[in-house]
């Protein structure tokens, strides 16, 4: 009898017709996975094999728009989900009314897996766990329509003690890469540890999710510079690490981002499913993607009614030549522009998901643009060597560290946000920096946009930040910090960005999630933080165990309410 190793994860729900969805599962052997819904909708798919593991992405059809239906998972005809005696409400698929003008999006990044419930958690309650426990305790409570996970879903370079003990049974931790993951099998352990968490497992089975990687999904500072990459490629363990990281990302995260139509048109997905063992086919793809990042696109687009999401890869496709350094290669930049401008006026809100913030605290922005100037030789070879060392030590690798890309993104946002067909909001959703804030730009040209433009940054979901770094982020927004940043920019002959921006919310520190509610051309934002019971302000939701709750730290309207029937123009 086939067993369920991991999942189910409800990944894609169709917002165009409301009639289909995809559910991801991992089984313990080759079998046929089937999803049966209480309303009669169903779907099935045979598993495909990668490195001895068996996966299926089941397309579910026949769903009724505007309804919620419970579902179960069967493997070779035997029911394996819901788990017997789980205590959680039934997993459900909720389809939108079509056409729908409203969507609720919760987002965040940077999640270390939570320790077992009987162990002390030194970094406090997990925001995703706490959200799940609150929804499970009150099945009638409003839940997000989609969960955006903006990077560092797993930490390949910072494993738990339990995972290190498991790795030590396979190989000698005294040999590189030590306690970090080395191969595909060790990556599967990371996903098991993260997604077998009972609360998170149930949450991901009932709330659709969109994902994108950041550096720790592969390694800290992934693709920070050409010199960094050359050093990594010289290490004997790196090739297996990068191939395994890309392979596992494709299986566990990327496939579920795609629509059933996109999956059917995907040549690699078709080839992997057609072979008894797709490992070598996928490994060849990963090797090609590593050698020539321009040959693959990890970025993708989702439309949720009149809200458009563009999830952008800011890691794998970088151009690292110091003289033409770019966050996105030329083809990727064209893709982003085309997707943002296509059908302008057909959407009310544009969300640009990028793991790395576009607008940072001004001092940090200027430090990164100064550092980029040093590294490309503006102050000579000696300063360039200093700049490369500093870049790695201080993680100076956000949009500001790619000045041309920063300006291209800034110009694109201004174009989208202005003129006929402009949406009500353009929101850049980011994580990475282990705190949350809201920032808003003003263009130095004096031009005003028709849409409200915001940088919404939220991280971590479950991680830590040193107090010294907290101080640095706060100082980065200060007047003194701005003046210091201007001095650095002058030294590097870096020039000034075409926008000025101010922080209009935060900074907030802790384990947290942001939620956007978009209805017609109105938008509101809420920031919830996970706190141990008995501390903080009034609870939004209480954990199942009573040990944690989500507390609203900030709530604001981003736009004035307007007639929902009004479209851009």
XYZ file of C-alpha atoms in Angstrom:
569
model
C 0.000 0.000 0.000
C 1.390 3.398 -1.000
C 1.818 5.954 1.762
C 1.829 9.748 1.817
C 5.312 11.099 2.659
C 4.632 14.817 2.314
C 1.768 17.092 1.419
C -0.810 17.612 0.188
C -0.083 21.210 -0.831
C -2.838 23.164 -2.553
C -0.789 25.216 -5.007
C -2.710 26.700 -7.923
C -6.368 27.758 -7.940
C -7.741 29.121 -11.211
C -9.010 32.708 -10.976
C -10.083 32.926 -14.604
C -12.832 30.299 -14.619
C -12.779 29.136 -10.991
C -13.030 25.543 -12.185
C -9.600 24.010 -11.579
C -6.745 23.660 -9.098
C -3.535 21.681 -8.579
C -2.530 19.648 -5.521
C 1.089 18.536 -4.929
C 1.928 15.312 -3.071
C 4.910 13.077 -2.376
C 4.278 9.335 -2.005
C 6.596 6.652 -0.678
C 6.446 4.596 -3.886
C 5.248 4.759 -7.480
C 1.466 4.985 -7.612
C -1.476 6.988 -8.941
C -2.433 9.982 -6.817
C -6.061 11.061 -6.817
C -7.907 14.038 -5.337
C -11.646 13.659 -4.690
C -13.750 16.624 -3.642
C -17.004 16.517 -1.732
C -18.791 18.338 -4.564
C -17.773 15.746 -7.144
C -14.730 17.534 -8.602
C -11.703 15.307 -8.935
C -8.416 14.620 -10.645
C -5.627 12.066 -10.778
C -2.033 11.765 -11.939
C 0.666 9.073 -11.856
C 3.722 9.865 -9.795
C 7.067 10.701 -11.385
C 10.388 9.674 -9.848
C 13.329 11.881 -8.912
C 16.278 10.426 -6.950
C 14.184 7.621 -5.480
C 11.334 9.943 -4.455
C 7.861 9.873 -5.996
C 5.848 13.018 -6.664
C 2.608 14.019 -8.343
C 0.990 17.326 -9.180
C -2.682 16.472 -9.485
C -4.892 18.681 -11.695
C -8.359 18.962 -10.170
C -11.194 19.888 -12.531
C -14.931 20.346 -12.253
C -14.815 22.795 -9.349
C -17.701 25.235 -8.957
C -16.778 28.952 -8.865
C -17.502 30.763 -5.620
C -17.619 27.646 -3.445
C -15.597 25.830 -0.803
C -15.342 22.051 -0.986
C -13.528 19.561 1.227
C -11.189 17.111 -0.463
C -9.357 13.886 0.255
C -6.248 12.326 -1.275
C -6.029 8.698 -2.384
C -2.981 6.723 -3.508
C -3.812 3.702 -5.674
C -7.381 3.983 -4.411
C -6.560 4.032 -0.684
C -7.354 7.182 1.283
C -4.247 8.726 2.858
C -5.507 12.253 3.586
C -6.891 13.560 5.860
C -4.742 11.723 8.386
C -6.668 9.529 10.782
C -7.224 11.359 14.076
C -5.428 14.525 12.939
C -7.750 16.877 14.827
C -7.593 19.474 12.054
C -10.583 20.649 10.027
C -11.001 19.127 6.550
C -8.661 20.435 3.884
C -10.653 22.491 1.403
C -10.394 24.121 -2.009
C -12.017 27.546 -2.223
C -12.691 28.900 -5.689
C -13.340 32.578 -6.386
C -16.466 34.077 -7.833
C -15.673 34.767 -11.467
C -15.039 37.499 -12.323
C -13.796 38.436 -8.857
C -12.727 41.935 -7.825
C -11.469 40.995 -4.356
C -8.429 39.057 -3.177
C -6.618 38.703 0.154
C -2.876 38.088 -0.049
C -0.684 37.199 2.944
C 3.074 37.299 2.459
C 6.421 37.002 4.180
C 9.813 35.324 3.902
C 12.647 33.728 5.841
C 11.336 30.751 7.779
C 13.464 28.427 9.816
C 11.463 25.298 10.524
C 9.953 25.269 14.004
C 11.347 22.893 16.622
C 9.135 20.081 17.952
C 6.447 21.321 20.330
C 8.207 19.888 23.363
C 11.365 21.909 22.633
C 12.049 25.531 23.524
C 11.987 27.899 20.556
C 14.691 30.537 21.163
C 13.442 32.827 18.381
C 9.812 32.931 19.440
C 6.555 31.737 17.878
C 6.464 30.939 14.168
C 4.090 33.327 12.361
C 3.009 30.660 9.848
C 2.408 28.107 12.598
C 0.433 30.683 14.567
C -1.694 31.657 11.566
C -2.437 27.986 10.901
C -3.334 27.234 14.508
C -5.698 30.197 14.654
C -7.494 29.225 11.438
C -7.730 25.585 12.517
C -9.237 26.638 15.842
C -11.860 28.753 14.047
C -12.656 27.230 10.635
C -15.177 30.016 9.957
C -12.501 32.723 10.288
C -11.477 34.646 7.183
C -8.390 33.168 5.595
C -6.062 34.408 2.860
C -6.939 33.644 -0.738
C -3.259 33.056 -1.411
C -0.021 32.839 0.548
C 3.102 34.365 -1.036
C 6.355 32.893 0.294
C 9.068 35.283 -0.845
C 12.214 33.244 -0.320
C 14.247 31.249 2.172
C 11.555 28.594 2.509
C 14.398 26.280 3.563
C 17.918 27.010 4.813
C 20.444 24.820 3.035
C 23.310 26.561 4.833
C 21.891 26.749 8.368
C 20.434 23.383 9.299
C 18.887 22.379 12.619
C 20.616 20.193 15.183
C 18.224 17.368 14.321
C 19.061 17.622 10.626
C 22.791 17.764 11.348
C 22.466 14.595 13.416
C 20.629 12.952 10.503
C 23.317 14.108 8.049
C 26.035 12.778 10.362
C 24.594 9.287 9.891
C 25.207 9.621 6.114
C 28.644 11.279 5.976
C 31.466 12.843 7.979
C 30.533 16.360 9.106
C 34.217 17.213 9.400
C 34.376 17.218 5.607
C 32.895 20.127 3.596
C 30.170 21.220 3.445
C 29.861 20.069 7.061
C 26.391 20.521 8.504
C 25.073 22.202 5.366
C 23.155 20.114 2.847
C 25.229 18.387 0.180
C 22.842 16.578 -2.166
C 19.245 16.036 -3.235
C 18.452 13.560 -0.461
C 19.546 16.079 2.160
C 17.372 18.732 0.516
C 14.380 16.416 0.873
C 15.099 16.345 4.602
C 14.797 20.153 4.750
C 11.377 20.091 3.098
C 10.241 17.236 5.328
C 11.316 19.155 8.412
C 9.541 22.331 7.298
C 6.359 20.993 5.704
C 5.647 18.069 8.060
C 5.066 20.575 10.863
C 1.408 19.622 11.574
C 0.003 23.162 11.572
C 1.936 24.243 8.494
C 1.087 20.999 6.707
C -2.624 21.621 7.219
C -2.343 25.305 6.267
C -0.549 24.524 2.996
C -3.177 21.887 2.207
C -5.987 24.445 2.320
C -4.519 27.862 1.361
C -3.017 28.164 -2.155
C 0.622 29.234 -2.250
C 3.038 30.975 -4.622
C 6.770 30.669 -3.963
C 10.115 32.034 -5.144
C 13.610 31.268 -3.901
C 16.155 33.536 -2.239
C 19.778 32.871 -1.333
C 19.408 30.521 1.640
C 17.332 28.092 -0.422
C 20.721 27.465 -2.070
C 23.438 29.233 -0.022
C 23.996 32.560 1.718
C 24.862 35.369 -0.726
C 24.062 33.200 -3.750
C 25.363 34.967 -6.880
C 26.509 38.065 -5.020
C 29.378 38.623 -7.499
C 31.458 37.030 -10.241
C 34.382 36.583 -7.845
C 32.116 34.855 -5.307
C 30.771 32.496 -7.961
C 34.247 31.608 -9.198
C 35.333 30.724 -5.660
C 32.244 28.558 -5.117
C 32.727 26.688 -8.381
C 36.282 25.809 -7.316
C 34.999 23.936 -4.242
C 34.650 20.173 -4.794
C 31.194 19.961 -3.176
C 29.617 22.969 -4.916
C 28.511 21.317 -8.162
C 26.397 18.734 -6.356
C 24.979 21.396 -4.055
C 23.854 23.772 -6.798
C 22.405 21.011 -8.984
C 20.538 19.471 -6.046
C 19.275 22.882 -4.958
C 17.882 23.710 -8.383
C 16.432 20.225 -8.847
C 14.671 20.264 -5.493
C 13.411 23.809 -6.034
C 11.900 22.740 -9.363
C 10.143 19.774 -7.735
C 9.041 21.220 -4.409
C 8.368 24.870 -5.233
C 8.489 25.845 -8.912
C 6.091 23.311 -10.460
C 3.257 24.343 -8.181
C 3.586 27.975 -9.273
C 2.435 27.050 -12.772
C -1.073 26.719 -14.172
C -2.264 23.349 -15.517
C -1.995 24.797 -19.030
C 1.589 25.944 -18.436
C 2.471 22.532 -17.009
C 1.095 20.732 -20.055
C 3.173 22.996 -22.308
C 6.360 22.507 -20.252
C 8.729 20.242 -22.188
C 10.804 19.304 -19.128
C 7.740 18.387 -17.056
C 6.455 16.251 -19.926
C 9.816 14.517 -20.335
C 10.288 13.810 -16.625
C 6.811 12.276 -16.347
C 7.365 10.142 -19.450
C 10.453 8.396 -18.057
C 10.533 5.666 -15.391
C 13.146 7.743 -13.570
C 13.407 11.441 -14.422
C 16.495 12.106 -12.299
C 19.064 12.416 -15.066
C 16.733 14.487 -17.234
C 16.164 16.939 -14.376
C 19.833 16.909 -13.436
C 20.766 17.847 -16.996
C 18.293 20.732 -16.865
C 19.787 21.952 -13.578
C 23.311 21.804 -14.988
C 22.225 23.846 -18.002
C 20.394 26.347 -15.788
C 23.521 26.798 -13.674
C 25.842 27.167 -16.667
C 23.510 29.439 -18.650
C 20.932 31.097 -16.368
C 19.318 32.852 -19.343
C 18.054 29.498 -20.671
C 15.440 29.129 -17.919
C 12.804 31.412 -16.436
C 11.886 30.993 -12.784
C 9.788 34.183 -12.753
C 6.068 33.869 -13.379
C 2.793 35.760 -13.534
C -0.506 35.132 -11.766
C -3.724 37.088 -12.217
C -6.164 37.085 -9.297
C -9.198 38.728 -10.809
C -8.170 42.357 -11.299
C -4.953 41.963 -9.310
C -1.788 41.012 -11.181
C 1.182 39.353 -9.480
C 4.599 39.281 -11.125
C 6.923 37.066 -9.108
C 10.490 37.923 -10.084
C 13.640 35.815 -9.786
C 16.311 38.116 -8.328
C 18.927 35.397 -7.708
C 19.540 32.864 -10.467
C 19.473 35.147 -13.515
C 21.847 37.893 -12.415
C 24.505 39.320 -14.727
C 27.675 39.428 -12.608
C 30.188 41.098 -14.929
C 31.135 44.222 -12.935
C 30.966 46.460 -16.025
C 27.417 45.401 -16.969
C 26.132 44.163 -13.650
C 22.357 43.548 -13.605
C 19.804 42.056 -11.260
C 17.905 40.695 -14.298
C 19.407 39.660 -17.592
C 18.154 41.433 -20.704
C 15.529 38.839 -21.591
C 14.207 38.722 -18.030
C 13.990 42.513 -17.875
C 12.012 42.514 -21.128
C 9.704 39.841 -19.734
C 9.021 41.901 -16.609
C 8.290 45.009 -18.649
C 6.016 43.163 -21.067
C 4.023 41.492 -18.286
C 3.615 44.741 -16.357
C 2.395 46.724 -19.362
C 0.309 44.049 -21.080
C -3.351 44.983 -20.861
C -2.694 48.112 -18.834
C -6.097 49.171 -17.557
C -7.257 45.555 -17.207
C -6.013 45.292 -13.635
C -6.556 47.489 -10.558
C -3.475 46.474 -8.577
C 0.006 45.389 -9.613
C 2.043 43.321 -7.149
C 5.734 42.825 -7.914
C 7.089 40.017 -5.776
C 10.848 40.256 -5.339
C 12.608 38.564 -2.447
C 14.954 41.564 -2.174
C 13.523 45.024 -1.397
C 13.551 47.695 -4.084
C 13.582 50.539 -1.516
C 15.904 50.036 1.457
C 16.731 52.345 4.359
C 18.471 55.236 2.513
C 21.855 54.760 4.192
C 21.918 51.103 3.170
C 20.859 51.966 -0.376
C 23.668 54.497 -0.697
C 26.176 52.099 0.869
C 25.263 49.468 -1.706
C 25.461 51.823 -4.690
C 28.808 53.157 -3.340
C 30.066 49.611 -2.949
C 28.992 48.730 -6.503
C 30.923 51.740 -7.801
C 34.031 50.673 -5.897
C 33.787 47.113 -7.183
C 33.575 48.233 -10.803
C 36.751 50.290 -10.302
C 35.542 53.882 -9.868
C 38.244 54.491 -7.220
C 40.891 52.108 -8.504
C 41.955 48.487 -7.981
C 42.747 48.801 -4.274
C 39.296 50.154 -3.488
C 37.777 47.467 -5.743
C 39.381 44.712 -3.654
C 38.138 46.388 -0.477
C 34.672 46.706 -2.000
C 34.443 43.023 -2.902
C 35.406 41.989 0.628
C 32.901 44.417 2.144
C 30.133 43.327 -0.241
C 30.337 39.772 1.042
C 30.774 40.628 4.703
C 27.847 43.085 4.781
C 25.487 41.375 2.271
C 25.460 44.397 -0.042
C 23.530 42.757 -2.860
C 20.019 44.192 -3.099
C 18.555 46.200 -6.000
C 20.698 49.163 -4.927
C 23.826 47.084 -5.582
C 22.729 46.832 -9.227
C 22.223 50.564 -9.949
C 21.188 50.214 -13.591
C 18.612 47.565 -12.693
C 17.327 49.730 -9.845
C 16.764 52.612 -12.251
C 15.103 50.394 -14.871
C 12.695 49.023 -12.292
C 12.023 52.549 -11.004
C 11.238 53.797 -14.520
C 8.993 50.809 -15.210
C 7.046 51.375 -12.000
C 6.590 55.053 -12.891
C 5.359 54.125 -16.370
C 2.892 51.567 -15.072
C 1.674 53.886 -12.316
C 1.041 56.884 -14.586
C -1.318 57.860 -17.341
C -4.329 56.223 -18.896
C -5.112 52.803 -17.478
C -2.950 53.257 -14.384
C -3.870 50.870 -11.547
C -4.853 52.098 -8.100
C -1.699 50.697 -6.495
C 1.690 49.341 -7.465
C 3.117 47.382 -4.531
C 6.597 45.876 -4.415
C 6.422 42.930 -1.994
C 9.716 41.844 -0.447
C 11.357 40.101 2.493
C 14.994 39.121 3.235
C 15.961 41.890 5.666
C 14.421 40.409 8.850
C 12.160 43.321 9.641
C 9.037 44.919 8.203
C 8.358 48.434 6.938
C 6.355 50.503 4.479
C 8.159 53.001 2.230
C 6.814 55.370 -0.420
C 8.776 57.099 -3.200
C 8.678 60.550 -4.742
C 10.266 61.098 -8.145
C 12.979 63.760 -8.132
C 11.688 65.027 -11.475
C 8.622 66.248 -9.613
C 6.319 64.024 -11.645
C 3.441 62.494 -9.710
C 2.087 59.019 -10.376
C -1.628 58.284 -10.663
C -1.249 55.040 -8.713
C -0.051 54.895 -5.138
C 3.377 53.213 -5.163
C 4.574 51.333 -2.073
C 7.449 49.167 -0.946
C 5.964 46.592 1.444
C 8.650 44.558 3.189
C 7.856 41.740 5.616
C 10.294 39.297 7.158
C 10.988 37.063 8.935
C 8.209 34.504 9.263
C 10.376 32.631 11.763
C 13.956 33.758 12.263
C 16.111 36.099 14.337
C 17.911 39.415 14.000
C 20.733 40.735 16.194
C 20.062 43.942 18.145
C 23.059 45.590 16.497
C 21.486 45.000 13.081
C 18.165 46.328 14.352
C 19.976 49.495 15.369
C 21.622 49.686 11.950
C 18.291 49.478 10.147
C 16.774 52.184 12.366
C 19.819 54.401 11.902
C 19.597 53.867 8.157
C 16.315 55.813 8.065
C 17.577 58.704 10.201
C 18.693 62.135 8.956
C 22.214 61.414 10.131
C 22.137 58.105 8.300
C 20.978 59.832 5.110
C 23.824 62.341 5.318
C 26.352 59.556 5.804
C 24.877 57.723 2.825
C 25.169 60.828 0.647
C 28.836 61.119 1.616
C 29.487 57.507 0.628
C 27.744 58.016 -2.711
C 29.858 61.096 -3.427
C 33.045 59.178 -2.624
C 32.081 56.410 -5.044
C 30.886 58.856 -7.701
C 27.696 56.820 -7.625
C 25.234 59.582 -8.436
C 21.788 59.961 -6.922
C 18.791 57.674 -7.569
C 15.893 59.136 -9.531
C 13.571 58.756 -6.557
C 13.540 59.922 -2.963
C 11.624 57.819 -0.452
C 10.491 57.911 3.126
C 9.454 55.263 5.584
C 5.730 55.599 6.287
C 5.428 52.559 8.546
C 7.731 50.593 10.827
C 10.306 49.360 11.290
C 8.744 46.360 13.013
C 10.838 43.497 14.358
C 9.607 39.989 15.138
C 8.099 36.954 13.439
C 5.386 38.403 11.226
C 3.145 38.333 8.164
C 1.651 41.140 6.093
C -1.801 40.838 4.546
C -3.108 42.894 1.643
C -6.850 43.072 1.039
C -7.616 44.287 -2.472
C -11.227 44.977 -3.385
C -12.042 46.859 -6.564
C -9.677 49.822 -6.534
C -9.395 49.938 -2.754
C -6.522 48.398 -0.812
C -5.775 47.886 2.861
C -2.758 46.489 4.693
C -2.393 44.672 7.998
C 0.763 43.528 9.782
C 0.367 40.674 12.267
C 3.099 39.510 14.625
C 3.322 36.162 16.408
C 3.568 36.653 20.155
C 3.607 34.275 23.084
C 0.280 34.216 24.907
C -0.019 36.882 27.570
C 2.032 39.567 25.813
C 1.240 42.324 23.350
C -1.987 43.870 22.176
C -5.332 42.228 21.443
C -5.164 38.917 19.605
C -6.267 38.361 16.058
C -6.158 34.593 16.454
C -5.157 32.251 19.260
C -2.952 29.248 18.706
C -4.445 25.748 19.095
C -2.210 25.131 22.085
C -2.859 28.586 23.522
C 0.891 29.237 23.385
C 0.900 31.954 20.732
C -1.366 34.372 18.954
C -1.229 36.786 16.051
C -1.329 40.389 17.209
C -2.056 43.267 14.872
C 0.866 45.691 14.972
C -0.381 47.958 12.190
C -3.463 48.359 10.018
C -4.005 51.008 7.365
C -5.935 51.928 4.248
C -3.720 52.295 1.201
C -6.356 53.835 -1.043
C -9.619 55.653 -0.589
C -12.643 53.457 -1.261
C -13.990 53.893 -4.752
C -16.677 52.371 -6.904
C -15.616 48.713 -7.410
C -17.030 48.819 -10.937
C -14.498 51.506 -11.871
C -11.528 50.150 -13.809
C -8.194 51.777 -14.551
C -8.294 54.798 -16.810
